[in-house]
Amino acid sequence: MRQATFLLCGLMSFPIAGCGGKASDTADSSAVPSAEKPLVVFSQANSQDPWRQVFDAEMRAAAAANGGEIAFEMNEAQGNAETQISQVEAFLLKNPKVLLISPHSESLTAVCEKVFDKGIPVVLLDRGIESDKYTTRIAGDNTEIGRQAARYIAQKLNGRGTVVVIQGVQAATATNERQQGALDVWAKEFPFIRVVGNQHCDYQRVKAHEWMSAYLQTSPKFDAVYAHNDEMAIGASMALKEKNIGGKIVVGVDACQQEVIDKIKSGELTATFLYPHPAKKGMEVAMQLLRGEKNIPKRINLDTMLVDITNADQFLADNPNLAN
Amino acid sequence: MNRPVLFWIQQFQGVISLVLLVLIAAALESSRISFFQWQTVENIAAQVAVTGVIAVGMTFVILTGGIDLSVGSMCAVVSVLGAKMAVAGLPLWQIAVGMLVAGAVMGAINGILVAFTPIQPFVITLASMASLRGAAYLISPNNVSGFPGLFDPFQAKLFGIPVQAILLVGLVATAYVVLRKTKMGRYVYAVGGSEVAAAYSAVPVRSTKVLVYTISGICVGLAAILLVARTSNGEPGGAIAYELDAIAAVVIGGASLMGGVGSVVGTLLGSVFMQSLALLMILWGIQDKLALLLKGPIILIAVLLQIGRRR
């Protein structure tokens, strides 16, 4: 009986509490907001890979730097589109003034449109959506990264040599762009650079390691490795090291890990190209939007940067938030 | 305790944890963090639908003492198939029927394996979980999109209530009637209560098993329709770990993994509990990693409350 009574009390308190909540809500809403700091929310697709872990760390740092002016909350969707949609919907209940979002995929299109239609600025970080209903998209330029990496490799080889390319996830935008940029440059500017090996290793160190080990058993002749990310460059360099093969040029992309910079300093990797984190710029734009600035370009490209033995130490000093 | 109250509690076991959650929400209600608004109801209704529908099918399976670990992968397969049909230009009703049939077929295969082989359901559906995820990626290695607005009828609102929620409640009501008022429903409980006793009482144990896994498959088909509507694409890597959310909802709703005990209404309440919890964590601004950590003990406490009730 005791339990039943408790249950009944609980049930009865539901509508009462509900009304109470509503009443206080309407009473307060006119008085409070001006005193409260505007809320900026950030929805992250996942925090699993090193690049996104640094992305998150930089976002937190940028939010803390503006902590006097804004309230900030972030949430991560563990790589699940539906979870991210639900999280954005939940964020909406808190009346945010700006939504920063790194969408999992085009699945987030509808909910971003919904937010935008409510008059809340939507700042896309990295990936895009299939709609024009967003304020701006801040991202690195993967095609340009491909071009610069290709040029760097060709120059290191004095314009003549053979390259093995380790590609990321098949048909992913980043993969296609990093590949196309490189192929264009070699085709147009360096007629004596040839691609002799080509494999998709899904951006994974383990897969690149396995593939390169198997590939080396065929005693291939090549001068350089271009990997679409650092994890795969590390995997390839591990295979080379195991076979005691030196003197190859190994170039990756991302520059978000301490390990990569260490390997550049030790000579296992030759260079990497920064895939820039949109966190800092994203927060900067959020602050501009809060100040009422209107002239935000629809697309903001972030510059890449070469990191090799000549500037590795400086890069470390400039980027304290690198992943381990 | 008098009989009607006891009966009522047994029917709606999931209610206790939900009431507790609502009480906590009420205690922490403020102008800034308002749980009690219509928007919350709409949010939860839309968000609970996919895993809620899967959990209803899971309830049938668990009531027979089985388990279906393949529902997440199956949901991905059906979503990708549905998205492919949409891209091919089929009308929505044909796509929807196709998706339900696809789910039913995959569920039936699970059921036949469970009923006619000595392998445990856990192992069989673990195997289908792996294979179906592979199948999803083979059907399409990439997300399938490019049919904006086609699935909008499943995102619409009727009298201000999201269609997904109406479908879920309709499904729960149908399942409730089937389980409580039909011979088939009694068979499901009988198989879960004691398979041997059920067989001696002329209960068709094998066909009942095939049936519950088929029902689970059909529910996955419906959930996939709602998922595609929500994300406007089919994702071979989607619906990861949805089997765990569904199982959690079923056990919070008062079902026993041993079979024979539980109800779909409990499952619905369990699903709503899980979704409300997720929403509240965000509303209260609890850091996402901490929220994930807290989810475990909260589920255990919720289940403990149910077990206490059953004694």
Short mmCIF file of N, CA and C in Angstrom, two decimals, chain A residues 230-312:
data_model
loop_
_atom_site.label_atom_id
_atom_site.label_comp_id
_atom_site.label_asym_id
_atom_site.label_seq_id
_atom_site.Cartn_x
_atom_site.Cartn_y
_atom_site.Cartn_z
N ASP A 230 47.30 11.37 -41.47
CA ASP A 230 48.53 11.04 -40.74
C ASP A 230 48.51 9.63 -40.18
N GLU A 231 47.32 9.19 -39.73
CA GLU A 231 47.23 7.84 -39.16
C GLU A 231 47.72 6.81 -40.18
N MET A 232 47.31 6.96 -41.44
CA MET A 232 47.73 6.01 -42.47
C MET A 232 49.20 6.21 -42.83
N ALA A 233 49.67 7.47 -42.78
CA ALA A 233 51.09 7.71 -43.02
C ALA A 233 51.92 7.01 -41.96
N ILE A 234 51.45 7.07 -40.70
CA ILE A 234 52.16 6.39 -39.62
C ILE A 234 52.15 4.88 -39.86
N GLY A 235 50.97 4.33 -40.24
CA GLY A 235 50.87 2.90 -40.52
C GLY A 235 51.86 2.48 -41.59
N ALA A 236 51.95 3.26 -42.68
CA ALA A 236 52.86 2.93 -43.77
C ALA A 236 54.31 3.03 -43.30
N SER A 237 54.62 4.06 -42.52
CA SER A 237 56.01 4.24 -42.08
C SER A 237 56.43 3.10 -41.13
N MET A 238 55.46 2.58 -40.36
CA MET A 238 55.77 1.44 -39.48
C MET A 238 56.15 0.22 -40.31
N ALA A 239 55.41 -0.01 -41.39
CA ALA A 239 55.72 -1.15 -42.27
C ALA A 239 57.10 -0.98 -42.90
N LEU A 240 57.41 0.25 -43.33
CA LEU A 240 58.73 0.52 -43.93
C LEU A 240 59.83 0.27 -42.91
N LYS A 241 59.60 0.71 -41.68
CA LYS A 241 60.60 0.58 -40.64
C LYS A 241 60.86 -0.90 -40.34
N GLU A 242 59.78 -1.69 -40.29
CA GLU A 242 59.93 -3.12 -40.01
C GLU A 242 60.78 -3.84 -41.06
N LYS A 243 60.68 -3.35 -42.29
CA LYS A 243 61.45 -3.97 -43.38
C LYS A 243 62.80 -3.28 -43.56
N ASN A 244 63.12 -2.35 -42.65
CA ASN A 244 64.37 -1.58 -42.74
C ASN A 244 64.54 -0.85 -44.06
N ILE A 245 63.43 -0.33 -44.55
CA ILE A 245 63.50 0.45 -45.79
C ILE A 245 63.52 1.93 -45.40
N GLY A 246 64.60 2.62 -45.76
CA GLY A 246 64.70 4.03 -45.44
C GLY A 246 64.67 4.86 -46.70
N GLY A 247 64.74 6.18 -46.49
CA GLY A 247 64.90 7.08 -47.63
C GLY A 247 63.65 7.37 -48.44
N LYS A 248 62.51 6.84 -47.98
CA LYS A 248 61.27 7.15 -48.70
C LYS A 248 60.67 8.45 -48.15
N ILE A 249 60.05 9.18 -49.02
CA ILE A 249 59.33 10.38 -48.57
C ILE A 249 57.91 9.96 -48.19
N VAL A 250 57.53 10.24 -46.94
CA VAL A 250 56.18 9.87 -46.48
C VAL A 250 55.46 11.14 -46.02
N VAL A 251 54.35 11.44 -46.68
CA VAL A 251 53.62 12.67 -46.39
C VAL A 251 52.18 12.33 -46.00
N GLY A 252 51.74 12.92 -44.91
CA GLY A 252 50.36 12.73 -44.45
C GLY A 252 49.58 14.03 -44.44
N VAL A 253 48.37 13.97 -43.90
CA VAL A 253 47.52 15.15 -43.78
C VAL A 253 46.86 15.13 -42.39
N ASP A 254 46.68 16.27 -41.80
CA ASP A 254 45.93 16.53 -40.55
C ASP A 254 46.75 17.36 -39.55
N ALA A 255 47.96 16.88 -39.19
CA ALA A 255 48.81 17.60 -38.24
C ALA A 255 48.07 17.92 -36.94
N CYS A 256 47.44 16.90 -36.37
CA CYS A 256 46.71 17.17 -35.14
C CYS A 256 47.24 16.35 -33.97
N GLN A 257 48.31 15.56 -34.22
CA GLN A 257 48.80 14.69 -33.14
C GLN A 257 50.26 14.99 -32.82
N GLN A 258 50.54 14.96 -31.54
CA GLN A 258 51.91 15.07 -31.06
C GLN A 258 52.80 14.00 -31.71
N GLU A 259 52.26 12.78 -31.81
CA GLU A 259 53.00 11.64 -32.34
C GLU A 259 53.53 11.92 -33.75
N VAL A 260 52.71 12.58 -34.55
CA VAL A 260 53.09 12.87 -35.94
C VAL A 260 54.27 13.83 -35.96
N ILE A 261 54.20 14.84 -35.13
CA ILE A 261 55.27 15.83 -35.10
C ILE A 261 56.56 15.17 -34.61
N ASP A 262 56.43 14.30 -33.59
CA ASP A 262 57.61 13.58 -33.10
C ASP A 262 58.23 12.74 -34.21
N LYS A 263 57.39 12.08 -35.00
CA LYS A 263 57.91 11.22 -36.07
C LYS A 263 58.53 12.04 -37.20
N ILE A 264 58.02 13.24 -37.38
CA ILE A 264 58.65 14.12 -38.37
C ILE A 264 60.05 14.51 -37.88
N LYS A 265 60.12 14.80 -36.57
CA LYS A 265 61.42 15.17 -36.01
C LYS A 265 62.42 14.01 -36.05
N SER A 266 61.91 12.77 -35.88
CA SER A 266 62.81 11.61 -35.90
C SER A 266 63.08 11.11 -37.32
N GLY A 267 62.40 11.69 -38.30
CA GLY A 267 62.67 11.33 -39.69
C GLY A 267 61.83 10.20 -40.24
N GLU A 268 60.95 9.61 -39.42
CA GLU A 268 60.11 8.52 -39.93
C GLU A 268 59.05 9.03 -40.90
N LEU A 269 58.57 10.24 -40.65
CA LEU A 269 57.66 10.89 -41.59
C LEU A 269 58.37 12.12 -42.14
N THR A 270 58.03 12.48 -43.38
CA THR A 270 58.70 13.63 -43.99
C THR A 270 57.95 14.93 -43.67
N ALA A 271 56.64 14.88 -43.85
CA ALA A 271 55.87 16.11 -43.66
C ALA A 271 54.40 15.78 -43.49
N THR A 272 53.66 16.78 -43.00
CA THR A 272 52.20 16.66 -42.95
C THR A 272 51.61 18.02 -43.28
N PHE A 273 50.38 18.02 -43.77
CA PHE A 273 49.69 19.27 -44.07
C PHE A 273 48.52 19.42 -43.13
N LEU A 274 48.50 20.55 -42.45
CA LEU A 274 47.46 20.82 -41.46
C LEU A 274 46.08 20.79 -42.11
N TYR A 275 45.19 19.95 -41.56
CA TYR A 275 43.77 20.10 -41.88
C TYR A 275 43.20 20.94 -40.76
N PRO A 276 42.93 22.22 -41.04
CA PRO A 276 42.70 23.16 -39.95
C PRO A 276 41.42 22.87 -39.17
N HIS A 277 41.47 23.11 -37.87
CA HIS A 277 40.29 22.96 -37.01
C HIS A 277 39.44 24.20 -37.08
N PRO A 278 38.14 24.03 -37.31
CA PRO A 278 37.29 25.20 -37.45
C PRO A 278 36.82 25.79 -36.13
N ALA A 279 37.31 25.25 -35.00
CA ALA A 279 36.77 25.65 -33.70
C ALA A 279 36.97 27.13 -33.40
N LYS A 280 38.22 27.57 -33.50
CA LYS A 280 38.55 28.94 -33.11
C LYS A 280 37.80 29.95 -33.98
N LYS A 281 37.87 29.71 -35.29
CA LYS A 281 37.18 30.60 -36.23
C LYS A 281 35.67 30.54 -36.00
N GLY A 282 35.17 29.34 -35.70
CA GLY A 282 33.74 29.18 -35.45
C GLY A 282 33.27 30.03 -34.29
N MET A 283 34.05 30.00 -33.20
CA MET A 283 33.69 30.81 -32.03
C MET A 283 33.80 32.30 -32.35
N GLU A 284 34.80 32.66 -33.14
CA GLU A 284 34.98 34.06 -33.55
C GLU A 284 33.75 34.54 -34.31
N VAL A 285 33.29 33.71 -35.25
CA VAL A 285 32.10 34.06 -36.03
C VAL A 285 30.87 34.13 -35.13
N ALA A 286 30.77 33.19 -34.16
CA ALA A 286 29.64 33.21 -33.24
C ALA A 286 29.59 34.53 -32.48
N MET A 287 30.76 35.00 -32.04
CA MET A 287 30.82 36.27 -31.31
C MET A 287 30.40 37.43 -32.22
N GLN A 288 30.86 37.38 -33.48
CA GLN A 288 30.47 38.43 -34.44
C GLN A 288 28.95 38.44 -34.62
N LEU A 289 28.36 37.25 -34.74
CA LEU A 289 26.91 37.14 -34.93
C LEU A 289 26.17 37.70 -33.72
N LEU A 290 26.70 37.43 -32.52
CA LEU A 290 26.06 37.94 -31.30
C LEU A 290 26.11 39.46 -31.26
N ARG A 291 27.18 40.03 -31.82
CA ARG A 291 27.30 41.49 -31.85
C ARG A 291 26.44 42.09 -32.96
N GLY A 292 25.78 41.22 -33.72
CA GLY A 292 24.86 41.72 -34.74
C GLY A 292 25.51 41.96 -36.09
N GLU A 293 26.71 41.48 -36.28
CA GLU A 293 27.35 41.69 -37.59
C GLU A 293 26.62 40.87 -38.65
N LYS A 294 26.46 41.50 -39.80
CA LYS A 294 25.66 40.87 -40.86
C LYS A 294 26.53 40.33 -42.00
N ASN A 295 27.70 40.91 -42.19
CA ASN A 295 28.48 40.57 -43.38
C ASN A 295 29.38 39.35 -43.17
N ILE A 296 28.74 38.22 -42.90
CA ILE A 296 29.50 36.98 -42.75
C ILE A 296 29.44 36.25 -44.10
N PRO A 297 30.59 35.96 -44.70
CA PRO A 297 30.56 35.22 -45.97
C PRO A 297 29.97 33.83 -45.79
N LYS A 298 29.33 33.33 -46.86
CA LYS A 298 28.65 32.03 -46.78
C LYS A 298 29.66 30.89 -46.64
N ARG A 299 30.88 31.11 -47.12
CA ARG A 299 31.89 30.06 -47.02
C ARG A 299 33.19 30.68 -46.52
N ILE A 300 33.75 30.13 -45.46
CA ILE A 300 35.03 30.60 -44.95
C ILE A 300 36.03 29.46 -45.07
N ASN A 301 37.04 29.65 -45.91
CA ASN A 301 38.06 28.64 -46.09
C ASN A 301 39.19 28.85 -45.10
N LEU A 302 39.60 27.77 -44.45
CA LEU A 302 40.73 27.87 -43.53
C LEU A 302 41.99 27.40 -44.26
N ASP A 303 43.08 28.09 -44.02
CA ASP A 303 44.33 27.76 -44.73
C ASP A 303 44.99 26.53 -44.14
N THR A 304 45.63 25.77 -45.02
CA THR A 304 46.44 24.67 -44.56
C THR A 304 47.85 25.20 -44.29
N MET A 305 48.73 24.31 -43.86
CA MET A 305 50.07 24.73 -43.52
C MET A 305 50.98 23.50 -43.58
N LEU A 306 52.13 23.68 -44.15
CA LEU A 306 53.10 22.58 -44.21
C LEU A 306 53.82 22.46 -42.87
N VAL A 307 53.91 21.25 -42.34
CA VAL A 307 54.74 21.01 -41.17
C VAL A 307 55.79 19.98 -41.56
N ASP A 308 57.06 20.36 -41.55
CA ASP A 308 58.12 19.38 -41.76
C ASP A 308 59.25 19.67 -40.77
N ILE A 309 60.39 19.10 -41.00
CA ILE A 309 61.48 19.20 -40.02
C ILE A 309 61.86 20.65 -39.73
N THR A 310 61.65 21.53 -40.71
CA THR A 310 62.10 22.92 -40.55
C THR A 310 61.25 23.71 -39.55
N ASN A 311 59.99 23.33 -39.38
CA ASN A 311 59.15 24.15 -38.49
C ASN A 311 58.41 23.32 -37.45
N ALA A 312 58.83 22.06 -37.26
CA ALA A 312 58.11 21.17 -36.33
C ALA A 312 58.07 21.72 -34.91
#
